[in-house]
XYZ file of N, CA and C in Angstrom:
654
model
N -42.048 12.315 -6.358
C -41.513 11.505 -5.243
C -40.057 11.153 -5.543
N -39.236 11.486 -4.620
C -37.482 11.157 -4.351
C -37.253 9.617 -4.907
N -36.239 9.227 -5.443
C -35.993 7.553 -5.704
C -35.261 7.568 -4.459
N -35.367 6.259 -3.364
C -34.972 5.793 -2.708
C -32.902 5.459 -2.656
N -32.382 6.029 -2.102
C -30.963 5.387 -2.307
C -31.128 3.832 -2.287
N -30.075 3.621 -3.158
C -30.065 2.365 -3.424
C -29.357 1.527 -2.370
N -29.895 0.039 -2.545
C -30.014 -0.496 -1.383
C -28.125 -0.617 -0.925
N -27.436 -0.799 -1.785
C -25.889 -0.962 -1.324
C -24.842 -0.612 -2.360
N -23.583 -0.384 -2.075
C -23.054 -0.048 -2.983
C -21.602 0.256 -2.551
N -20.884 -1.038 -3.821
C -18.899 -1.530 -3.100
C -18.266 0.019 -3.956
N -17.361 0.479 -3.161
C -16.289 1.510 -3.514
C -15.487 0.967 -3.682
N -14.541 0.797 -4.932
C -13.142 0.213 -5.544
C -12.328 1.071 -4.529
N -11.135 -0.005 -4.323
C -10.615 0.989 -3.473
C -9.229 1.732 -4.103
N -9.099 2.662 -4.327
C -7.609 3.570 -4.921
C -6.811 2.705 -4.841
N -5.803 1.686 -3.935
C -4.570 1.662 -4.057
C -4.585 0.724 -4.539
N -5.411 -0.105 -4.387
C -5.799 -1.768 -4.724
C -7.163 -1.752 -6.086
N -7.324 -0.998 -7.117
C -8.386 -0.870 -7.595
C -8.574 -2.460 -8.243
N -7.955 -3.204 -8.739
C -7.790 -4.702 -9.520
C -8.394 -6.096 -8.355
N -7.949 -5.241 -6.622
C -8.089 -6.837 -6.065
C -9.257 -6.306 -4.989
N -10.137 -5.075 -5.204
C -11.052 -5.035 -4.111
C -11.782 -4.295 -3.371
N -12.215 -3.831 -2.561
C -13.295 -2.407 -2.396
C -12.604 -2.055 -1.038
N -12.776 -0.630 -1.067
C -12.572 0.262 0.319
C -13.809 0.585 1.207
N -14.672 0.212 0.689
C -15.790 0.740 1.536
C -17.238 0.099 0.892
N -18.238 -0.093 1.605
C -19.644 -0.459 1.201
C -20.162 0.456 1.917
N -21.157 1.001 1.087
C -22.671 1.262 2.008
C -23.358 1.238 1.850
N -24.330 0.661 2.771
C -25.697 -0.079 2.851
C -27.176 1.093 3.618
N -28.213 0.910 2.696
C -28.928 1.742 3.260
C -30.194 0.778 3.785
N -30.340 0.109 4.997
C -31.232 -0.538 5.658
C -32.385 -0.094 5.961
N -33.821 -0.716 5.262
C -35.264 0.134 5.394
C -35.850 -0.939 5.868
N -36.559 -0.833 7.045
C -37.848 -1.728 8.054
C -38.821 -1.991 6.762
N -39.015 -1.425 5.611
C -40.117 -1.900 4.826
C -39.416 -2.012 3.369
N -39.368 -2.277 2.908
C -39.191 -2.672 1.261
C -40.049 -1.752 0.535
N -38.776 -1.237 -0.190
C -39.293 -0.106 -1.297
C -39.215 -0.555 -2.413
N -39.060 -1.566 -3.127
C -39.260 -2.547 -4.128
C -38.953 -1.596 -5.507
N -37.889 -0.656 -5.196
C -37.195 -0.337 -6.260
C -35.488 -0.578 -6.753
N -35.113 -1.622 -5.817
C -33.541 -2.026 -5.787
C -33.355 -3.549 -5.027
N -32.677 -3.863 -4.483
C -32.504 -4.910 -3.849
C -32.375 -4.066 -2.092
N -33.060 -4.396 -0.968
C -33.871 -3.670 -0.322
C -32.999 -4.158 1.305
N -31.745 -3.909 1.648
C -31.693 -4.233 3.593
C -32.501 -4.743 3.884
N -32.502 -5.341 5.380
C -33.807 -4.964 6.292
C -32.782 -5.497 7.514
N -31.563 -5.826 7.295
C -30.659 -6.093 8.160
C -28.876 -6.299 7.645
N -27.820 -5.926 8.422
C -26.860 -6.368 8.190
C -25.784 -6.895 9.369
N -25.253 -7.642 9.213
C -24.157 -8.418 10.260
C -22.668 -8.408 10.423
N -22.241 -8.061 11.070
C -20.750 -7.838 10.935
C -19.829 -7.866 12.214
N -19.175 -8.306 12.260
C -18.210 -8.231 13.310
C -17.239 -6.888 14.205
N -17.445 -6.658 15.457
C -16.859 -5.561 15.498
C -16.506 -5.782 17.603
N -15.537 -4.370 17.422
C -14.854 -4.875 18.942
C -15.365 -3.815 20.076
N -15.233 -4.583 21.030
C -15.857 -4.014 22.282
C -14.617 -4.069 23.900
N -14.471 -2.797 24.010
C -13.472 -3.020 25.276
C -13.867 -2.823 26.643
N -13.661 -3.303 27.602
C -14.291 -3.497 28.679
C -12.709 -3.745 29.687
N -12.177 -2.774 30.300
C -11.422 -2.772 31.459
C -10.005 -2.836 30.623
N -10.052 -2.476 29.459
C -8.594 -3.104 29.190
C -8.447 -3.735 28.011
N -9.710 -4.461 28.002
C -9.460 -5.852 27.166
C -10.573 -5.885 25.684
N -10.092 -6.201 24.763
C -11.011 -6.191 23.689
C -11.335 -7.580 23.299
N -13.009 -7.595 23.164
C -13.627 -9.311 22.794
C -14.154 -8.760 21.348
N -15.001 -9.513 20.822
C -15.441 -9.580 19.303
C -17.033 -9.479 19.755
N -17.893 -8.556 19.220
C -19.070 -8.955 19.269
C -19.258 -9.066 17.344
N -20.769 -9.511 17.836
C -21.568 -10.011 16.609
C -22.762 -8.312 16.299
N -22.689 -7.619 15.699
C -23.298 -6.084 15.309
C -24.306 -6.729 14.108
N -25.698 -6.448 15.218
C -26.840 -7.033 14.164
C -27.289 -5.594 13.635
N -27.574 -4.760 12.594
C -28.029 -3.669 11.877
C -29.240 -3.743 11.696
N -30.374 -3.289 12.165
C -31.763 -2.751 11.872
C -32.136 -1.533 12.096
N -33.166 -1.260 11.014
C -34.145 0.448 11.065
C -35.136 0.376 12.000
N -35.105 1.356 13.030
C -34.409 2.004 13.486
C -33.482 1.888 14.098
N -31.820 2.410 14.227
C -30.657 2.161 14.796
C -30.694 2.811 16.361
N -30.522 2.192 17.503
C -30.546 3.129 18.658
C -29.306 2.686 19.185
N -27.932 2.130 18.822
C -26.966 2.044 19.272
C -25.551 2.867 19.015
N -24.393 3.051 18.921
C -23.350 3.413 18.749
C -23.555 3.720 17.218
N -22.869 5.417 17.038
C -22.679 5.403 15.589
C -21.155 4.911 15.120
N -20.634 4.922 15.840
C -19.002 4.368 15.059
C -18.693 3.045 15.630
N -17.692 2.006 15.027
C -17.417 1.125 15.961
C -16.466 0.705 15.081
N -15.439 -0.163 15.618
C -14.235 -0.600 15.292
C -14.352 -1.991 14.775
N -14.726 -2.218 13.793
C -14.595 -3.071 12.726
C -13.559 -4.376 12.531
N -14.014 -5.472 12.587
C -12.973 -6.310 12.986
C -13.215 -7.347 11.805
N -11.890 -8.128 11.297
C -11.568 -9.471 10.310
C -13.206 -10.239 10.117
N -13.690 -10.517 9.451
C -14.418 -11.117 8.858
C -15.744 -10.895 8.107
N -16.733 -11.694 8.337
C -18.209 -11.276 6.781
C -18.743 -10.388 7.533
N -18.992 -9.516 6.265
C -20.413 -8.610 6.252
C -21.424 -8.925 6.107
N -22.347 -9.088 6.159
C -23.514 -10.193 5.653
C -24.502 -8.980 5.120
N -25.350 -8.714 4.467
C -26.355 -7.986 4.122
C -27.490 -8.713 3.880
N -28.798 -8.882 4.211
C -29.794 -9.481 3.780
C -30.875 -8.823 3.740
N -31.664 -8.704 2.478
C -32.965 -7.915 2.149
C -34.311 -8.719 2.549
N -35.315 -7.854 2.439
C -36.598 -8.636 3.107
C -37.107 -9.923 2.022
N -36.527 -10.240 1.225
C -36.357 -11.456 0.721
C -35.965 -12.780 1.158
N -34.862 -12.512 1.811
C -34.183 -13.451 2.484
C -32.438 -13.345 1.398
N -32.699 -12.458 0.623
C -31.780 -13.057 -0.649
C -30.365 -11.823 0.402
N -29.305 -12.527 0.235
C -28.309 -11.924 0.771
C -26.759 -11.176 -0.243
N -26.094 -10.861 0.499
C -25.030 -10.149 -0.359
C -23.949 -10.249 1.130
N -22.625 -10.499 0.866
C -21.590 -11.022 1.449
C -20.365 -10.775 1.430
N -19.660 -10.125 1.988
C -18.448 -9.339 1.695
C -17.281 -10.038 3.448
N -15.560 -10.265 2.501
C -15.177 -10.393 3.483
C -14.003 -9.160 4.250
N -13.699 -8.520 5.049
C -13.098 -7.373 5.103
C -12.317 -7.737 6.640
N -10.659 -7.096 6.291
C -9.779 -7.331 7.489
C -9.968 -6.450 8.318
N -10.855 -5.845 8.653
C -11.054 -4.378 9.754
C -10.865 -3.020 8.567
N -11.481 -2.412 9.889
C -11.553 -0.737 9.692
C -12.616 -0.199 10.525
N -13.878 0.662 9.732
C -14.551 1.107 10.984
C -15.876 1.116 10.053
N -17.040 1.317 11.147
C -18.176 1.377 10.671
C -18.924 2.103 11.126
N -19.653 2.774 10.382
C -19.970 4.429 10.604
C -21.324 4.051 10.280
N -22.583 4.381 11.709
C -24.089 4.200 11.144
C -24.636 5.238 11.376
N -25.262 5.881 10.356
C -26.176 6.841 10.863
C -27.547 7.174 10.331
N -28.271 7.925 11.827
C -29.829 7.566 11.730
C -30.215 8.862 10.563
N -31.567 8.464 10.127
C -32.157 8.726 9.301
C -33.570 8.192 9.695
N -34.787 9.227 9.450
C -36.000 8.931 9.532
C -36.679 7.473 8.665
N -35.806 7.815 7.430
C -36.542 6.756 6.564
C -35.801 5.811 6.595
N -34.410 5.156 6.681
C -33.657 4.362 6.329
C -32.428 4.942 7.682
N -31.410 3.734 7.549
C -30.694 3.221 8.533
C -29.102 3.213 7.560
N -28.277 4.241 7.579
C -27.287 4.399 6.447
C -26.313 3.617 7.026
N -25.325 2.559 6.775
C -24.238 1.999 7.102
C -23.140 1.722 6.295
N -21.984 2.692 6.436
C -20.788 2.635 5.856
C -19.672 1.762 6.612
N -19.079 1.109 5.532
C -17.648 0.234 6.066
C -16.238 0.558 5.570
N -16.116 0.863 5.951
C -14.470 1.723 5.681
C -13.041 0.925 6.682
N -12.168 0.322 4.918
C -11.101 -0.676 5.400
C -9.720 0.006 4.497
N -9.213 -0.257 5.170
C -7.994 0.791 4.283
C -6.990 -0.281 3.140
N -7.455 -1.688 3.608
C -7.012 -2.962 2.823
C -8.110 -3.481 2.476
N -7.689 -3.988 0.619
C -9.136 -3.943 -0.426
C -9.765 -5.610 0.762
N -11.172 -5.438 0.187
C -12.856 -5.792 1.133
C -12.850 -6.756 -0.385
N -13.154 -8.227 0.104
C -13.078 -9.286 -1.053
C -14.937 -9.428 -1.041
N -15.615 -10.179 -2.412
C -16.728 -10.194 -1.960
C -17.354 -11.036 -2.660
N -18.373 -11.930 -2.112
C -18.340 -13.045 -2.756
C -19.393 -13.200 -4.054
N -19.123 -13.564 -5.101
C -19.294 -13.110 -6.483
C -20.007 -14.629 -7.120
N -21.247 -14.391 -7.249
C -21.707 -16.086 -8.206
C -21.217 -16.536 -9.284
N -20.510 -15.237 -9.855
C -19.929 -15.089 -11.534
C -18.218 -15.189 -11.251
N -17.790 -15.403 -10.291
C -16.263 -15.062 -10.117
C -16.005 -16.291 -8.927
N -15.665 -17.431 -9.055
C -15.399 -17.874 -7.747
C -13.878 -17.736 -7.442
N -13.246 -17.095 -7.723
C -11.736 -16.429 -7.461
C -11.992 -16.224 -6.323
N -12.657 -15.150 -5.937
C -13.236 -14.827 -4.825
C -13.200 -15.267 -3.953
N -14.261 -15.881 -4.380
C -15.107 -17.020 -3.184
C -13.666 -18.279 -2.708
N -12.985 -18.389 -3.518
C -12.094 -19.078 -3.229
C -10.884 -18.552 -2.361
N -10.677 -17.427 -2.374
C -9.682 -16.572 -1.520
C -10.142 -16.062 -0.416
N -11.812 -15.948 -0.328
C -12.247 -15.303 0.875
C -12.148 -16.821 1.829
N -12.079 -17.971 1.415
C -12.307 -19.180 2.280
C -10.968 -19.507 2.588
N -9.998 -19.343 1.784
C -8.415 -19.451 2.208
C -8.353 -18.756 3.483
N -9.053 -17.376 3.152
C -8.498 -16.704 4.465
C -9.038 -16.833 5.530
N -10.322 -17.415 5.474
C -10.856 -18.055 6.730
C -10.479 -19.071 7.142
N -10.142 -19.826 6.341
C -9.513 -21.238 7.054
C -7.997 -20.909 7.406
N -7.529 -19.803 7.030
C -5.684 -19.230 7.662
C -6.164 -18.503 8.905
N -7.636 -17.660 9.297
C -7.868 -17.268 10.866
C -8.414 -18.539 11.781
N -9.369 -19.023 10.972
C -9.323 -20.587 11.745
C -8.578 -21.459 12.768
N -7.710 -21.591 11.951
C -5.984 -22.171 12.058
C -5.693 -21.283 13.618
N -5.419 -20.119 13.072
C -4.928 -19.414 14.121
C -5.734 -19.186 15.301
N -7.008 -19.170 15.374
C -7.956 -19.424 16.423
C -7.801 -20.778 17.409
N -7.640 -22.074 16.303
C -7.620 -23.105 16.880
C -6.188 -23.067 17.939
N -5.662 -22.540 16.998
C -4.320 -22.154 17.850
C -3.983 -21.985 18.893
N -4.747 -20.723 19.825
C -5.150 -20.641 20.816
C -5.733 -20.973 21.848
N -6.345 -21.926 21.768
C -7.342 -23.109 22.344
C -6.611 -23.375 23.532
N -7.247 -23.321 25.007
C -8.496 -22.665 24.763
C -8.896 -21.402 25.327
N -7.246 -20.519 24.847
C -7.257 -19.316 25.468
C -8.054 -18.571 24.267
N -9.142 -18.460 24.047
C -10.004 -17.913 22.815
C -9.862 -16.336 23.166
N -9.683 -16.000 24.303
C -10.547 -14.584 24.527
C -8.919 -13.951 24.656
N -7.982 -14.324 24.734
C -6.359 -13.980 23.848
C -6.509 -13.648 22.650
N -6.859 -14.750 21.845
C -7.219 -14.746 20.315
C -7.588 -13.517 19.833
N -9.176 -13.484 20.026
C -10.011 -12.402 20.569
C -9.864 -11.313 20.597
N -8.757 -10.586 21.322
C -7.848 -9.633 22.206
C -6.868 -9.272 20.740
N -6.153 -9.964 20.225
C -5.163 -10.380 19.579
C -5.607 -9.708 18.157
N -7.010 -10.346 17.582
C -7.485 -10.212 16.509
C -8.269 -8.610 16.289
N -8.856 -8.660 17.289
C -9.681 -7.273 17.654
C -8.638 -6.321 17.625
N -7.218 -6.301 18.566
C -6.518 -5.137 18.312
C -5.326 -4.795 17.334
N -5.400 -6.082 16.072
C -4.424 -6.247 14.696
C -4.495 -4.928 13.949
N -3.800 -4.544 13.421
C -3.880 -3.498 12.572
C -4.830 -3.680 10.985
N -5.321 -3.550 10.604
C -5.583 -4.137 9.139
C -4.504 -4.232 8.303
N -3.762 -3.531 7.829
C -3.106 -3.401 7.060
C -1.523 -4.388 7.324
N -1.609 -4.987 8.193
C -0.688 -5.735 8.808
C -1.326 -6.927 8.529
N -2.289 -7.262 9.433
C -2.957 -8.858 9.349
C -3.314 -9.209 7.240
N -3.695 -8.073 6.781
C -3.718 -8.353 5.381
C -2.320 -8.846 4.523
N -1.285 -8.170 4.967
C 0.058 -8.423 4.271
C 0.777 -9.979 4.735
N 0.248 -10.143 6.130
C 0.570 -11.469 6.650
C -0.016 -12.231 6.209
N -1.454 -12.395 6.006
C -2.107 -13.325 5.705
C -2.001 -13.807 4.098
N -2.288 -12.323 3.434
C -1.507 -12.659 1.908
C -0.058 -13.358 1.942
N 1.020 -12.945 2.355
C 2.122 -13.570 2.033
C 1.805 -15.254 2.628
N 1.231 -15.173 4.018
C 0.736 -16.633 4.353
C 0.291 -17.286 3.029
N -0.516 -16.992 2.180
C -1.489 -17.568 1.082
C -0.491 -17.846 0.049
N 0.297 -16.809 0.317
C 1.135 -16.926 -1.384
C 1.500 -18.274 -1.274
N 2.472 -18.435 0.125
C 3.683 -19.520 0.505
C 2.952 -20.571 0.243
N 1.975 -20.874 0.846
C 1.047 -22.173 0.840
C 0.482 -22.170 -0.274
N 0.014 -21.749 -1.526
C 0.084 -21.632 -2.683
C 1.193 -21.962 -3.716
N 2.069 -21.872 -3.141
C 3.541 -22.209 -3.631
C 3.903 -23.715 -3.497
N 3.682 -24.168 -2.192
C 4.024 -25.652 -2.070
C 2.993 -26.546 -2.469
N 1.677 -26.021 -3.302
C 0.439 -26.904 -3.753
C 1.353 -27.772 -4.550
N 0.550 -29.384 -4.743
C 1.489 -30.257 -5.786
C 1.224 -29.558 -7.453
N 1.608 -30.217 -8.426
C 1.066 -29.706 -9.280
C 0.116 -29.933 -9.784
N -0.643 -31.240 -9.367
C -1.404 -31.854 -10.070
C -2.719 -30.821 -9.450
N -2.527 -30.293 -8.503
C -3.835 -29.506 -7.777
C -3.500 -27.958 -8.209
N -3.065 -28.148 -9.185
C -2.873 -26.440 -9.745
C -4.242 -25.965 -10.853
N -5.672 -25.520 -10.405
C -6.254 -25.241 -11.537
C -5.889 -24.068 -11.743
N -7.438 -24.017 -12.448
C -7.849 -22.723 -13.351
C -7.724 -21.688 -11.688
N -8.923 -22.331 -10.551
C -8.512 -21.070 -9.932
C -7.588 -20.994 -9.032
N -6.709 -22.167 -8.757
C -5.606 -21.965 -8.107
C -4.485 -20.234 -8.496
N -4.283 -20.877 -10.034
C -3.426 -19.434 -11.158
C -4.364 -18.223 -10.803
N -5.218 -18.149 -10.156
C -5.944 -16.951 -10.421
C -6.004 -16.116 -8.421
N -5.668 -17.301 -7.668
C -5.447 -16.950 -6.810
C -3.859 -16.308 -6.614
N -2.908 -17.292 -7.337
C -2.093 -17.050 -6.699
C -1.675 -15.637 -7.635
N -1.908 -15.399 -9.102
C -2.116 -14.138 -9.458
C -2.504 -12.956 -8.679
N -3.461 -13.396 -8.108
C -4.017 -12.553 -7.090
C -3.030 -12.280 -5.914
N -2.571 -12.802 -5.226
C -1.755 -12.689 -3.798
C -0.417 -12.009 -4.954
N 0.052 -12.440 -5.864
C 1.315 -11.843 -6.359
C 1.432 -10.618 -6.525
N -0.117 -10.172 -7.220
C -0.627 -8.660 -7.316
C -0.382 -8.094 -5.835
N -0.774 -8.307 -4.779
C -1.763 -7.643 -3.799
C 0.528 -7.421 -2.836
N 1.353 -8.576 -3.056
C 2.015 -8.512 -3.043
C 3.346 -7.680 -3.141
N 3.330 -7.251 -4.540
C 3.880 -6.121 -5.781
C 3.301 -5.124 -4.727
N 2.200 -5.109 -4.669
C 1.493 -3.454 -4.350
C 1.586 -2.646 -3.185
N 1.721 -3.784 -2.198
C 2.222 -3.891 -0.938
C 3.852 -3.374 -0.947
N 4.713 -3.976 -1.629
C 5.984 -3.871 -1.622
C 6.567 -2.257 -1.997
N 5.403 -1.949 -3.288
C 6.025 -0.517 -3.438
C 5.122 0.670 -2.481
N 4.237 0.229 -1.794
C 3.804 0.879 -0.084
C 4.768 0.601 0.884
N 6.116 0.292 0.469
C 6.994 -0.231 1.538
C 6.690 -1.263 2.586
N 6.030 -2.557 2.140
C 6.347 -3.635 2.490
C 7.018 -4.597 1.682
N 8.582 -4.248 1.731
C 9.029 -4.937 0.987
C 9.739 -6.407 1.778
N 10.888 -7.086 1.168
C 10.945 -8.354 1.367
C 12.077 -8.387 3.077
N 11.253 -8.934 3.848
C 11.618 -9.128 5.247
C 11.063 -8.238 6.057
N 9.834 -7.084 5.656
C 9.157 -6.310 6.228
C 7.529 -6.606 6.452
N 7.291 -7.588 6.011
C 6.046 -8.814 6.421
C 6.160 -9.518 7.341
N 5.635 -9.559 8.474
C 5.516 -10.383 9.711
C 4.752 -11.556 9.557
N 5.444 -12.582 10.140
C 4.465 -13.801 9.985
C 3.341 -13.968 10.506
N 2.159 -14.657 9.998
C 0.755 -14.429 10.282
C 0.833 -14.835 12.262
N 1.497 -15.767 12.405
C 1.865 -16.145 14.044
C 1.960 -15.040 14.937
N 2.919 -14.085 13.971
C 3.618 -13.009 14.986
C 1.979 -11.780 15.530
N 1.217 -11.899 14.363
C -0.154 -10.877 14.317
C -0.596 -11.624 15.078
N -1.074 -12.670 15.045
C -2.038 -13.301 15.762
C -1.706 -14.679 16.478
């Protein structure tokens, strides 16, 4: 008897190998094969156009799949949860998501061309940068208020690789003006982080005055 593909699995991504993954894929099974940590659903954000205009839906993943195999992948969590209840959580600025059917299992790839952060029990670096950046789209959501479905429009048709360089340099700056007394352990490790992701960006030719402000994206 075949071993089951395993239930998921993050791809480091080439350009960014230090700050993050290019891709997950998840293999979603209606029954638990109780040889890995096991799908039985995944959640993710992705865009839908209708006359013109692009809104955000909510893309619930179950075996069997009878909807769209590709779809356009939009800013925020991946959610993965096995027939446990026990979950796995990834945050990603867009790209695309590629599902395809299979008799036994439900294959789902995520493909972002800017590194996919993910939230780590052993690392709260992470976990601490994936919430920066939610509370920097937040911001910008509230922003809009209460033209949401602008927002919406706005966010759905960002480039990835744009909204990532904005939002990082956003993080750095505001990282920069912390007092000192609020400088920890993972403050240095964030802002290490954005300095990296920074550098890396710069010699991809985003260098200094070629970053748009997070306002101007969204």
């Amino acid at each position: 008897m075949s071993t089951p593909p395993l239930g998921y699995a993050f791809i480091p991504h080439k350009g960014f190998p230090e700050l993050g993954y290019e891709a997950l894929h998840v293999y979603v099974y209606d029954q638990p094969t109780g040889e890995h940590f096991d799908p039985c659903r995944v959640f993710c954000t992705v865009a839908e156009e209708h006359r013109g205009h692009l809104s955000l839906r909510k893309l619930h993943i179950e075996h069997p799949w009878n909807d769209k195999d590709i779809h356009h992948l939009c800013a925020g969590r991946i959610i993965v949860e096995d027939h446990k209840g026990k979950r796995v959580e990834a945050f990603t600025w867009g790209g695309e998501a590629h599902i395809e059917k299979n008799d036994a299992f439900t294959r789902c790839i995520f493909r972002t061309p800017v590194p996919m952060l993910v939230f780590d029990p052993n690392d709260q670096t992470e976990d601490a940068l994936i919430s920066e950046f939610e509370a920097l789209l937040a911001r910008r959501r509230a922003a809009w208020e209460p033209r949401l479905e602008e927002f919406e429009h706005h966010l759905a048709s960002a480039d990835p690789k744009t909204l990532f360089a904005a939002a990082t340099l956003t993080l750095h700056t505001h990282l920069q003006e912390y007092p000192p007394v609020g400088r920890s352990t993972a403050y240095w490790k964030m802002r290490s982080w954005t300095e990296e992701a920074l550098e890396r960006l710069k010699k991809g030719g985003w260098g200094a005055g070629r970053i748009p402000a997070l306002e101007e994206v969204l």
